[in-house]
Coordinates of C-alpha atoms in Angstrom, one line a residue:
V1 CA 3.5 6.3 -122.8
K2 CA 3.0 7.5 -118.8
G3 CA -0.1 5.9 -118.2
W4 CA -3.8 4.4 -119.2
E5 CA -7.1 3.9 -119.2
I6 CA -9.2 1.2 -119.7
S7 CA -12.7 1.5 -120.7
E8 CA -15.4 -0.1 -118.6
D9 CA -16.5 -2.1 -121.3
A10 CA -12.8 -3.1 -121.9
K11 CA -13.6 -2.0 -125.5
S12 CA -10.8 1.4 -126.0
V13 CA -7.7 2.2 -124.1
T14 CA -6.6 5.3 -123.6
L15 CA -3.1 6.3 -123.4
F16 CA -1.3 9.1 -122.0
L17 CA 1.8 10.6 -123.4
R18 CA 4.7 12.4 -121.4
K19 CA 4.5 16.2 -122.3
G20 CA 7.7 17.7 -123.5
M21 CA 8.9 14.3 -125.1
K22 CA 10.9 14.9 -128.3
W23 CA 12.6 13.1 -131.0
S24 CA 16.1 12.7 -131.5
D25 CA 16.3 15.6 -133.7
G26 CA 14.6 17.7 -131.3
A27 CA 10.9 17.8 -132.8
P28 CA 8.3 17.3 -130.3
F29 CA 6.5 13.9 -130.4
T30 CA 3.3 14.2 -129.9
A31 CA -0.1 12.2 -130.4
D32 CA 0.4 13.5 -134.2
D33 CA 2.9 10.9 -134.8
W34 CA 0.5 8.3 -133.2
L35 CA -2.2 9.1 -136.0
F36 CA 0.6 9.7 -138.7
W37 CA 1.3 5.6 -138.2
Y38 CA -2.6 4.9 -138.1
K39 CA -3.5 7.0 -141.2
D40 CA -1.0 7.6 -143.2
I41 CA 0.5 4.0 -142.8
V42 CA -1.9 1.2 -141.4
L43 CA -4.9 2.7 -143.5
N44 CA -2.8 2.8 -146.5
D45 CA -3.3 -0.2 -148.4
E46 CA -0.4 0.4 -150.5
L47 CA 2.0 0.3 -147.5
T48 CA -0.1 -1.9 -145.3
P49 CA -1.9 -4.3 -147.7
V50 CA -2.2 -6.9 -144.4
K51 CA -3.1 -5.1 -141.5
P52 CA -1.3 -5.5 -137.9
S53 CA -2.8 -8.7 -136.4
F54 CA -3.0 -7.0 -132.9
L55 CA -5.0 -4.3 -133.9
M56 CA -7.5 -7.0 -136.2
Y57 CA -10.0 -7.7 -133.2
G58 CA -13.6 -9.2 -133.5
G59 CA -12.8 -8.9 -137.2
E60 CA -12.4 -5.3 -137.7
L61 CA -9.6 -2.9 -137.5
G62 CA -9.4 -1.5 -134.5
K63 CA -9.6 3.0 -134.4
V64 CA -6.8 5.3 -133.3
E65 CA -7.7 9.0 -132.6
K66 CA -6.3 11.9 -131.1
I67 CA -7.8 13.5 -128.0
D68 CA -5.4 16.0 -127.8
E69 CA -1.9 16.8 -128.1
Y70 CA -0.8 14.1 -125.3
T71 CA -3.9 11.9 -125.6
V72 CA -4.5 8.7 -127.9
K73 CA -7.2 6.3 -127.8
F74 CA -7.4 3.1 -129.3
S75 CA -10.8 1.5 -129.7
F76 CA -12.7 -1.5 -130.7
T77 CA -16.0 -3.4 -131.4
K78 CA -15.6 -6.1 -128.8
P79 CA -13.8 -6.2 -125.1
Y80 CA -10.4 -5.9 -125.8
G81 CA -8.6 -6.0 -122.2
M82 CA -5.4 -7.8 -123.5
F83 CA -4.6 -5.0 -125.6
I84 CA -2.3 -3.3 -123.6
E85 CA -0.1 -6.2 -123.0
Y86 CA 0.0 -6.3 -127.4
L87 CA 1.5 -3.0 -127.3
Q88 CA 5.0 -4.2 -125.1
T89 CA 6.0 -5.3 -128.6
Q90 CA 4.4 -3.0 -131.1
I91 CA 5.7 0.5 -132.3
T92 CA 2.5 2.3 -133.1
Y93 CA 3.8 5.8 -133.9
A94 CA 6.2 7.5 -136.7
P95 CA 8.0 10.5 -137.3
K96 CA 5.4 12.6 -139.1
H97 CA 7.6 15.5 -139.2
Y98 CA 10.3 13.7 -141.2
L99 CA 8.1 11.0 -143.4
K100 CA 5.4 12.7 -144.7
E101 CA 8.1 14.9 -146.7
F102 CA 7.7 11.4 -148.7
H103 CA 4.4 10.6 -148.6
P104 CA 1.9 11.6 -151.3
N105 CA -1.0 12.7 -148.9
Y106 CA 1.3 15.6 -147.9
V107 CA 3.4 16.2 -151.2
P108 CA 3.1 16.2 -154.8
M109 CA 3.7 12.3 -156.2
D110 CA 6.1 14.1 -158.7
K111 CA 8.3 15.7 -156.0
V112 CA 8.1 12.0 -154.2
K113 CA 9.0 10.4 -157.7
E114 CA 11.6 12.7 -158.2
M115 CA 13.4 11.8 -154.8
M116 CA 12.8 8.3 -155.8
K117 CA 14.3 8.9 -158.7
K118 CA 17.6 10.2 -157.6
E119 CA 17.8 7.4 -154.7
G120 CA 17.0 4.4 -157.3
F121 CA 13.8 3.4 -156.2
T122 CA 10.6 2.5 -158.5
L123 CA 8.0 1.8 -156.1
W124 CA 7.1 4.5 -153.7
T125 CA 6.0 2.5 -151.0
D126 CA 9.6 0.9 -151.4
F127 CA 11.0 4.2 -151.0
F128 CA 8.8 5.3 -147.8
L129 CA 9.2 2.0 -146.0
D130 CA 12.9 2.2 -146.6
K131 CA 12.8 5.9 -145.1
N132 CA 11.1 4.3 -142.1
E133 CA 13.5 1.9 -141.9
Y134 CA 13.8 1.4 -138.1
F135 CA 17.2 1.6 -137.0
D136 CA 18.8 1.2 -140.5
N137 CA 17.9 5.0 -141.9
P138 CA 20.6 7.1 -139.9
E139 CA 18.4 10.3 -141.3
R140 CA 15.2 8.8 -139.5
P141 CA 14.6 10.4 -135.8
M142 CA 14.0 8.1 -133.0
I143 CA 13.1 8.3 -129.2
E144 CA 15.6 5.4 -128.2
A145 CA 18.8 5.7 -126.3
W146 CA 21.2 5.7 -129.4
Y147 CA 20.2 6.4 -133.0
P148 CA 22.3 5.3 -135.7
L149 CA 25.0 7.1 -137.7
D150 CA 25.2 4.1 -140.3
S151 CA 23.0 1.6 -141.8
Y152 CA 22.4 -1.7 -140.1
D153 CA 24.2 -3.7 -142.8
T154 CA 27.4 -1.6 -142.3
P155 CA 30.1 -3.8 -141.5
I156 CA 30.5 -1.4 -138.4
Q157 CA 27.7 0.6 -136.8
R158 CA 27.9 3.6 -134.9
L159 CA 25.5 4.8 -132.7
V160 CA 25.3 7.5 -130.5
R161 CA 23.3 9.2 -127.5
N162 CA 20.3 10.4 -128.0
P163 CA 20.5 14.1 -126.9
Y164 CA 16.4 14.5 -126.1
Y165 CA 16.4 10.7 -124.6
W166 CA 13.5 11.4 -122.0
K167 CA 14.6 8.7 -119.5
I168 CA 16.6 9.9 -116.1
D169 CA 18.3 8.1 -113.4
T170 CA 17.1 8.8 -109.6
E171 CA 19.6 11.6 -109.4
G172 CA 18.0 13.0 -111.8
N173 CA 20.9 12.3 -114.7
Q174 CA 20.0 12.1 -118.2
L175 CA 20.3 8.6 -119.6
P176 CA 22.1 6.5 -121.3
Y177 CA 25.1 7.2 -119.7
I178 CA 27.6 5.4 -122.4
D179 CA 27.9 8.1 -125.4
K180 CA 28.8 5.7 -128.0
V181 CA 27.9 2.2 -129.0
Q182 CA 29.7 0.2 -131.9
R183 CA 28.0 -3.1 -133.4
T184 CA 30.8 -4.9 -135.8
Q185 CA 29.5 -7.8 -137.8
L186 CA 31.3 -10.9 -137.6
P187 CA 31.1 -14.5 -138.6
V188 CA 29.8 -16.7 -135.0
E189 CA 33.2 -18.4 -134.7
A190 CA 35.0 -14.7 -134.8
M191 CA 32.1 -13.6 -132.3
V192 CA 33.5 -16.3 -129.8
L193 CA 37.0 -16.0 -130.3
Q194 CA 36.9 -11.9 -129.5
A195 CA 34.5 -12.5 -126.7
V196 CA 36.7 -15.1 -124.8
A197 CA 39.1 -12.6 -125.8
G198 CA 37.4 -9.8 -123.5
K199 CA 37.2 -7.7 -127.1
I200 CA 33.4 -7.5 -126.8
D201 CA 32.0 -5.5 -123.9
Y202 CA 28.4 -6.9 -124.6
L203 CA 27.2 -10.1 -126.7
N204 CA 24.7 -12.7 -126.4
R205 CA 22.9 -12.9 -129.7
H206 CA 24.4 -16.7 -131.8
I207 CA 26.9 -17.6 -128.7
S208 CA 24.8 -18.0 -126.1
N209 CA 24.6 -22.4 -126.1
L210 CA 25.4 -24.9 -124.1
Q211 CA 28.0 -25.7 -126.2
N212 CA 29.9 -22.7 -125.5
Y213 CA 29.4 -22.2 -122.0
P214 CA 32.4 -24.0 -120.8
L215 CA 34.5 -22.3 -122.9
F216 CA 33.4 -18.7 -121.5
M217 CA 33.4 -20.2 -118.0
Q218 CA 36.5 -21.3 -118.0
N219 CA 37.9 -18.4 -119.6
R220 CA 36.5 -15.4 -117.6
E221 CA 39.6 -14.2 -115.5
K222 CA 41.4 -14.7 -118.4
G223 CA 39.4 -12.2 -120.5
N224 CA 38.4 -10.1 -117.9
Y225 CA 34.6 -10.8 -118.4
R226 CA 32.1 -12.3 -116.2
L227 CA 28.6 -14.1 -117.3
V228 CA 25.4 -12.8 -116.8
F229 CA 22.2 -14.9 -116.8
G230 CA 18.8 -13.9 -118.4
T231 CA 15.7 -15.4 -117.6
P232 CA 15.4 -17.9 -120.6
P233 CA 12.3 -17.5 -123.0
G234 CA 10.2 -20.7 -122.9
L235 CA 11.5 -22.7 -125.6
N236 CA 11.2 -26.3 -126.1
Y237 CA 14.1 -27.6 -128.3
G238 CA 13.5 -30.9 -130.7
T239 CA 9.6 -30.2 -130.5
I240 CA 8.3 -32.7 -133.0
Y241 CA 5.1 -31.8 -135.4
L242 CA 3.1 -34.4 -136.8
N243 CA 1.3 -33.5 -140.1
F244 CA -2.6 -34.0 -139.4
F245 CA -3.8 -33.1 -142.6
H246 CA -1.7 -35.2 -144.4
K247 CA -2.5 -36.4 -148.0
D248 CA -2.1 -40.2 -147.1
P249 CA -5.2 -40.9 -145.2
V250 CA -3.7 -43.8 -143.5
L251 CA -1.2 -41.5 -141.8
R252 CA -3.6 -38.4 -141.3
K253 CA -5.6 -40.4 -139.5
L254 CA -3.0 -42.4 -137.3
F255 CA -1.5 -38.6 -136.4
R256 CA -4.5 -37.7 -135.2
D257 CA -5.0 -40.6 -133.1
K258 CA -4.1 -39.6 -129.1
R259 CA -3.1 -43.1 -128.3
F260 CA -0.3 -43.1 -131.5
R261 CA 0.7 -39.4 -130.0
I262 CA 1.1 -40.8 -126.7
A263 CA 3.0 -43.9 -127.5
L264 CA 5.7 -41.8 -129.7
S265 CA 5.8 -39.5 -126.5
I266 CA 6.7 -42.5 -123.9
A267 CA 8.8 -44.0 -126.2
I268 CA 11.4 -41.0 -126.4
N269 CA 14.2 -41.3 -123.2
R270 CA 14.2 -37.4 -122.4
D271 CA 17.0 -38.1 -120.1
E272 CA 19.1 -39.8 -122.0
I273 CA 18.7 -36.9 -124.8
N274 CA 19.6 -34.0 -122.0
E275 CA 22.3 -36.0 -120.8
L276 CA 24.1 -36.7 -124.4
C277 CA 23.1 -33.0 -126.2
F278 CA 22.7 -30.9 -122.7
K279 CA 25.5 -31.7 -120.3
G280 CA 22.3 -32.6 -118.1
L281 CA 21.4 -29.1 -117.7
A282 CA 17.9 -28.7 -119.4
I283 CA 14.6 -29.6 -118.3
P284 CA 13.0 -32.8 -119.8
S285 CA 9.5 -31.5 -120.7
Q286 CA 6.3 -30.9 -123.2
Q287 CA 6.0 -27.7 -124.9
A288 CA 4.9 -26.5 -121.6
P289 CA 5.6 -23.2 -119.4
S290 CA 9.0 -23.1 -117.4
P291 CA 9.1 -22.7 -114.0
G292 CA 8.9 -19.0 -112.6
D293 CA 6.2 -18.4 -115.0
P294 CA 3.3 -17.6 -113.6
W295 CA 1.2 -20.0 -115.8
Y296 CA 3.4 -23.0 -114.7
E297 CA 2.1 -25.9 -113.4
E298 CA 4.7 -29.1 -113.0
K299 CA 2.1 -31.1 -114.5
F300 CA 2.2 -29.7 -117.6
G301 CA 5.8 -30.5 -118.8
K302 CA 5.7 -33.7 -117.4
A303 CA 2.0 -35.3 -119.3
Y304 CA 3.6 -38.4 -121.0
T305 CA 6.9 -37.6 -120.5
E306 CA 8.0 -41.2 -118.5
Y307 CA 10.4 -43.4 -120.7
N308 CA 8.4 -46.4 -120.9
P309 CA 9.2 -48.1 -124.6
E310 CA 7.2 -51.2 -122.8
R311 CA 3.8 -49.6 -122.5
A312 CA 4.6 -47.5 -125.8
N313 CA 4.8 -51.1 -127.7
E314 CA 1.6 -52.2 -125.6
I315 CA -0.7 -48.9 -127.3
L316 CA 0.8 -49.6 -130.7
D317 CA -0.2 -53.2 -130.0
E318 CA -3.7 -52.8 -128.8
M319 CA -4.3 -50.3 -131.7
G320 CA -3.8 -53.1 -134.3
L321 CA -0.4 -52.1 -135.4
K322 CA 1.3 -55.5 -136.0
W323 CA 4.8 -56.0 -136.7
D324 CA 6.6 -57.7 -139.6
E325 CA 7.6 -61.5 -139.6
N326 CA 10.4 -60.5 -139.1
H327 CA 9.8 -58.4 -136.0
E328 CA 11.7 -55.3 -137.5
Y329 CA 9.1 -52.7 -138.3
R330 CA 5.3 -52.4 -137.8
L331 CA 2.8 -52.5 -140.6
R332 CA 0.3 -50.1 -141.3
P333 CA -3.1 -50.5 -141.7
D334 CA -3.3 -50.9 -145.0
G335 CA -0.4 -53.6 -144.9
K336 CA 2.5 -51.1 -145.6
K337 CA 5.7 -50.4 -143.8
L338 CA 4.9 -47.8 -140.9
R339 CA 7.6 -45.0 -141.9
A340 CA 7.6 -41.4 -142.5
V341 CA 10.1 -38.3 -143.2
M342 CA 11.1 -35.9 -140.6
I343 CA 12.3 -32.7 -142.2
M344 CA 14.4 -30.8 -139.3
L345 CA 15.4 -27.4 -139.5
G346 CA 18.7 -26.9 -140.3
G347 CA 21.3 -24.7 -142.0
E348 CA 22.9 -21.7 -140.1
A349 CA 24.5 -22.1 -136.7
Q350 CA 21.5 -23.4 -134.5
E351 CA 21.9 -22.9 -130.3
A352 CA 20.9 -26.4 -129.8
P353 CA 21.8 -29.8 -131.4
Y354 CA 18.8 -30.6 -133.4
A355 CA 20.4 -33.3 -135.4
E356 CA 21.4 -35.2 -132.4
I357 CA 18.1 -34.6 -130.7
Q358 CA 16.4 -36.2 -133.7
E359 CA 18.8 -39.2 -134.4
L360 CA 18.0 -40.1 -130.9
V361 CA 14.4 -40.0 -131.4
K362 CA 15.2 -42.0 -134.7
K363 CA 16.6 -44.6 -132.7
Y364 CA 14.1 -44.4 -129.8
W365 CA 11.1 -45.3 -132.3
K366 CA 12.6 -47.6 -133.9
E367 CA 12.6 -49.8 -130.8
I368 CA 8.9 -49.4 -131.2
G369 CA 8.7 -50.3 -134.9
F370 CA 8.3 -46.7 -136.4
E371 CA 11.1 -46.3 -138.7
I372 CA 11.7 -42.2 -139.4
V373 CA 14.2 -41.0 -141.8
V374 CA 15.9 -37.9 -140.7
K375 CA 16.2 -35.2 -143.5
P376 CA 18.0 -31.6 -142.6
T377 CA 16.3 -29.1 -144.3
D378 CA 17.2 -25.5 -145.0
V379 CA 15.0 -22.8 -142.6
R380 CA 13.2 -21.4 -145.8
L381 CA 12.4 -24.6 -147.2
W382 CA 11.3 -25.7 -143.9
V383 CA 9.0 -23.0 -143.2
Q384 CA 7.3 -23.2 -146.6
R385 CA 6.4 -26.9 -146.5
M386 CA 5.3 -26.9 -143.1
K387 CA 3.2 -24.0 -143.9
A388 CA 2.4 -26.0 -146.9
G389 CA 1.6 -28.9 -145.1
D390 CA 4.0 -30.3 -147.6
F391 CA 5.9 -33.2 -144.8
D392 CA 5.2 -36.4 -142.5
I393 CA 7.3 -35.0 -139.4
G394 CA 8.7 -31.8 -138.6
G395 CA 11.3 -31.3 -136.1
Y396 CA 12.2 -28.2 -134.6
A397 CA 11.3 -26.1 -131.8
G398 CA 8.4 -24.6 -129.6
N399 CA 7.5 -21.9 -127.5
A400 CA 5.1 -22.0 -124.8
G401 CA 5.4 -18.3 -123.6
S402 CA 7.6 -16.5 -120.8
A403 CA 7.6 -13.6 -119.3
G404 CA 7.1 -10.5 -121.6
Y405 CA 6.0 -13.1 -123.9
S406 CA 2.4 -14.6 -122.8
P407 CA 1.2 -17.9 -124.5
V408 CA -1.4 -16.0 -126.2
K409 CA 1.0 -14.7 -128.7
S410 CA 2.5 -18.0 -129.4
V411 CA 1.5 -19.4 -132.8
F412 CA 2.9 -22.8 -130.7
V413 CA 0.3 -22.8 -128.1
F414 CA -3.0 -21.2 -130.2
P415 CA -3.6 -21.8 -133.9
F416 CA -4.9 -18.0 -134.8
W417 CA -3.4 -18.3 -138.0
N418 CA -2.1 -20.5 -140.5
S419 CA 1.2 -20.3 -139.8
C420 CA 1.2 -22.4 -136.5
Y421 CA 2.8 -25.5 -138.1
W422 CA 1.0 -28.0 -136.1
G423 CA -2.7 -27.0 -136.5
T424 CA -2.3 -25.2 -140.2
Q425 CA -5.8 -25.9 -141.7
W426 CA -7.6 -25.1 -138.5
G427 CA -5.9 -22.0 -138.2
L428 CA -7.0 -21.2 -142.0
W429 CA -10.4 -22.0 -140.5
F430 CA -10.5 -19.6 -137.8
A431 CA -9.1 -16.7 -139.6
T432 CA -11.5 -17.2 -142.4
A433 CA -14.6 -17.8 -140.2
G434 CA -14.9 -21.4 -141.7
K435 CA -14.9 -20.3 -145.2
S436 CA -11.6 -21.9 -146.1
G437 CA -9.5 -24.7 -144.2
E438 CA -10.7 -27.7 -142.0
E439 CA -13.1 -27.4 -139.6
P440 CA -11.3 -28.8 -136.4
A441 CA -12.3 -30.9 -133.3
Q442 CA -14.1 -29.6 -130.5
E443 CA -11.2 -29.6 -128.4
V444 CA -9.5 -27.4 -130.6
K445 CA -12.5 -25.2 -130.8
R446 CA -12.3 -24.8 -127.0
L447 CA -8.8 -23.9 -127.1
M448 CA -9.9 -20.9 -129.6
E449 CA -12.5 -19.8 -127.1
I450 CA -10.6 -19.8 -124.4
Y451 CA -7.8 -17.9 -126.7
D452 CA -11.1 -15.3 -127.3
E453 CA -11.4 -15.0 -124.0
I454 CA -8.2 -14.6 -122.5
R455 CA -7.7 -11.2 -124.9
A456 CA -11.1 -10.1 -124.2
E457 CA -10.3 -10.3 -120.5
V458 CA -8.4 -7.3 -118.5
S459 CA -7.9 -8.9 -115.1
M460 CA -4.3 -10.7 -115.4
E461 CA -5.2 -13.2 -112.5
K462 CA -8.1 -14.6 -114.4
R463 CA -6.0 -14.6 -118.1
I464 CA -3.7 -16.9 -116.1
S465 CA -6.2 -19.2 -114.8
L466 CA -7.4 -19.6 -119.0
Y467 CA -3.6 -20.1 -119.6
K468 CA -4.0 -22.8 -117.3
K469 CA -7.0 -24.4 -118.8
A470 CA -5.4 -24.1 -122.3
F471 CA -2.4 -26.1 -121.4
T472 CA -4.9 -28.6 -119.7
I473 CA -6.1 -28.8 -123.0
H474 CA -3.0 -29.2 -125.1
M475 CA -1.5 -31.6 -122.8
E476 CA -4.7 -33.9 -123.2
N477 CA -4.4 -34.0 -126.6
L478 CA -0.5 -33.7 -126.7
W479 CA -1.0 -32.3 -130.2
L480 CA 3.0 -31.4 -130.2
I481 CA 5.4 -33.6 -128.4
G482 CA 8.2 -31.8 -126.5
I483 CA 11.3 -33.0 -125.8
V484 CA 13.4 -30.4 -123.5
N485 CA 12.7 -26.9 -122.0
R486 CA 16.0 -24.5 -122.4
A487 CA 18.6 -24.7 -119.3
P488 CA 19.0 -21.6 -117.2
Q489 CA 22.5 -21.6 -117.8
Q490 CA 22.0 -21.9 -121.9
Y491 CA 20.7 -18.2 -121.6
F492 CA 23.7 -15.9 -120.7
Y493 CA 25.8 -12.8 -121.6
V494 CA 29.5 -12.6 -122.1
V495 CA 30.0 -9.0 -120.2
T496 CA 33.2 -7.4 -119.9
N497 CA 34.3 -6.5 -116.4
R498 CA 34.5 -3.0 -117.2
F499 CA 30.6 -2.5 -118.7
R500 CA 28.4 -2.2 -115.2
N501 CA 24.9 -2.6 -114.3
V502 CA 23.6 -5.4 -116.2
P503 CA 21.1 -7.1 -114.0
N504 CA 22.1 -10.9 -113.5
H505 CA 18.6 -12.7 -113.3
L506 CA 19.9 -16.1 -111.3
Q507 CA 21.2 -13.6 -108.4
M508 CA 17.6 -12.0 -108.2
E509 CA 14.5 -13.0 -106.1
S510 CA 13.1 -16.2 -106.4
G511 CA 10.1 -15.7 -108.8
S512 CA 11.5 -12.5 -110.6
N513 CA 9.9 -12.1 -114.0
C514 CA 13.0 -10.7 -115.8
R515 CA 13.2 -11.8 -118.8
S516 CA 17.1 -10.5 -119.8
A517 CA 19.3 -8.0 -119.2
Y518 CA 17.6 -5.5 -121.5
Y519 CA 17.9 -2.5 -119.3
A520 CA 20.6 -0.6 -122.0
S521 CA 20.4 3.0 -120.8
Q522 CA 21.3 2.0 -117.5
Y523 CA 24.5 0.2 -118.5
F524 CA 27.8 2.4 -117.7
I525 CA 31.8 1.7 -118.7
K526 CA 33.6 2.0 -115.3
E527 CA 37.5 3.0 -116.6

């Protein structure tokens, strides 16, 4: 897309495509590819039973129409000024000339079934979706810098430059500079060893953490590589979720009492967690924006983060939560021991020491009479239990948004559907217009009013002001308890010295909103 226009009422956005663009097989890239995605994929209830959330607005599905070969218009029933920002992370087109050969709207179903049978499929929807698999089906045309010769799960996936790639550099040279790319699947331990030895030109995922940081720093000269830093997405490690919809009425009432949440928060020694788990490099904080984000204010992250167990005990005393006769634990209003189980997301290798964080939280909370049992839980079961409300306390991480991923897209900030973990039944109530779930308190309703205002607003300046109002409400209510935000040194890329033109965020001007080092088509190899 080379440009766009938003209507005065912000109910429609017109996109202007680049004339002459082509798919990787040389076929023209036009508005027909956008209409095919909308009419033949999105509107097909078999292929897309649940419509894309970014296209659902005002309770209705947006419309897409072709104005001419290179102009597409999206229309909605209500103002949707933020739609362009949503498009940053969405693919809203598909290669019609290729995919129509597998779609019953264009070929007889008998022919589709013949092809399905040859390739071992029993459902045409599975067959079609497999053909449309992004970066996995080598036959599917693309518009990216490289296209694959092998499927994604191949031990070594080869990619080659797209001869029709549409970007050029300032001197008119067609990008990408690099002709071939090779992705090799390795266990995390092997990735680290290969990267330290300088055998991987470019690597970030699974190895970028503070545990590996000293190792990579110490071996830079020997491995002939450097570390390049991106802007860390706004992750908060160790974020704690209380079950506001607990089946136990005593715990439910306790968890919904803001005083209790404040006491738990100020009982946590975040500075000690930072030193022990992050070498003092992380940022003690609630789940809040990071410095550099346009909606950042220092007060958000610092809300109720001062370590003050004495005050925490006073608050619990004021709430009437008495100690047992031996002063070892507190008693619930019904006389039972104040106790809960924290399910902590575990399983595969993680980029943060979650177990160590929550064991420290367990120690701090014991000092104020609240006993918790930390139970590591496989990621799939953890998500399932959190969504179902089958837990006491959840422990994992949160995301308050960052450059390229604004807070309005984060289920950790707004309960805009029932997978936000901290407000599942409220999210369901909003999603069903009050037909299901539980009606939330006025503060949550105001939060969702702000959410709607943000999505409708065209002005970025006004959206930033609304984000700040949302975080003010969050910090006043403390629905989530944050621990530390990710350290800048924690988000690095291991890059060999022959691999050039990878931007380093930490060397850029202050305030840069470069989220990471993703300018792949401009990378080159210096022999």
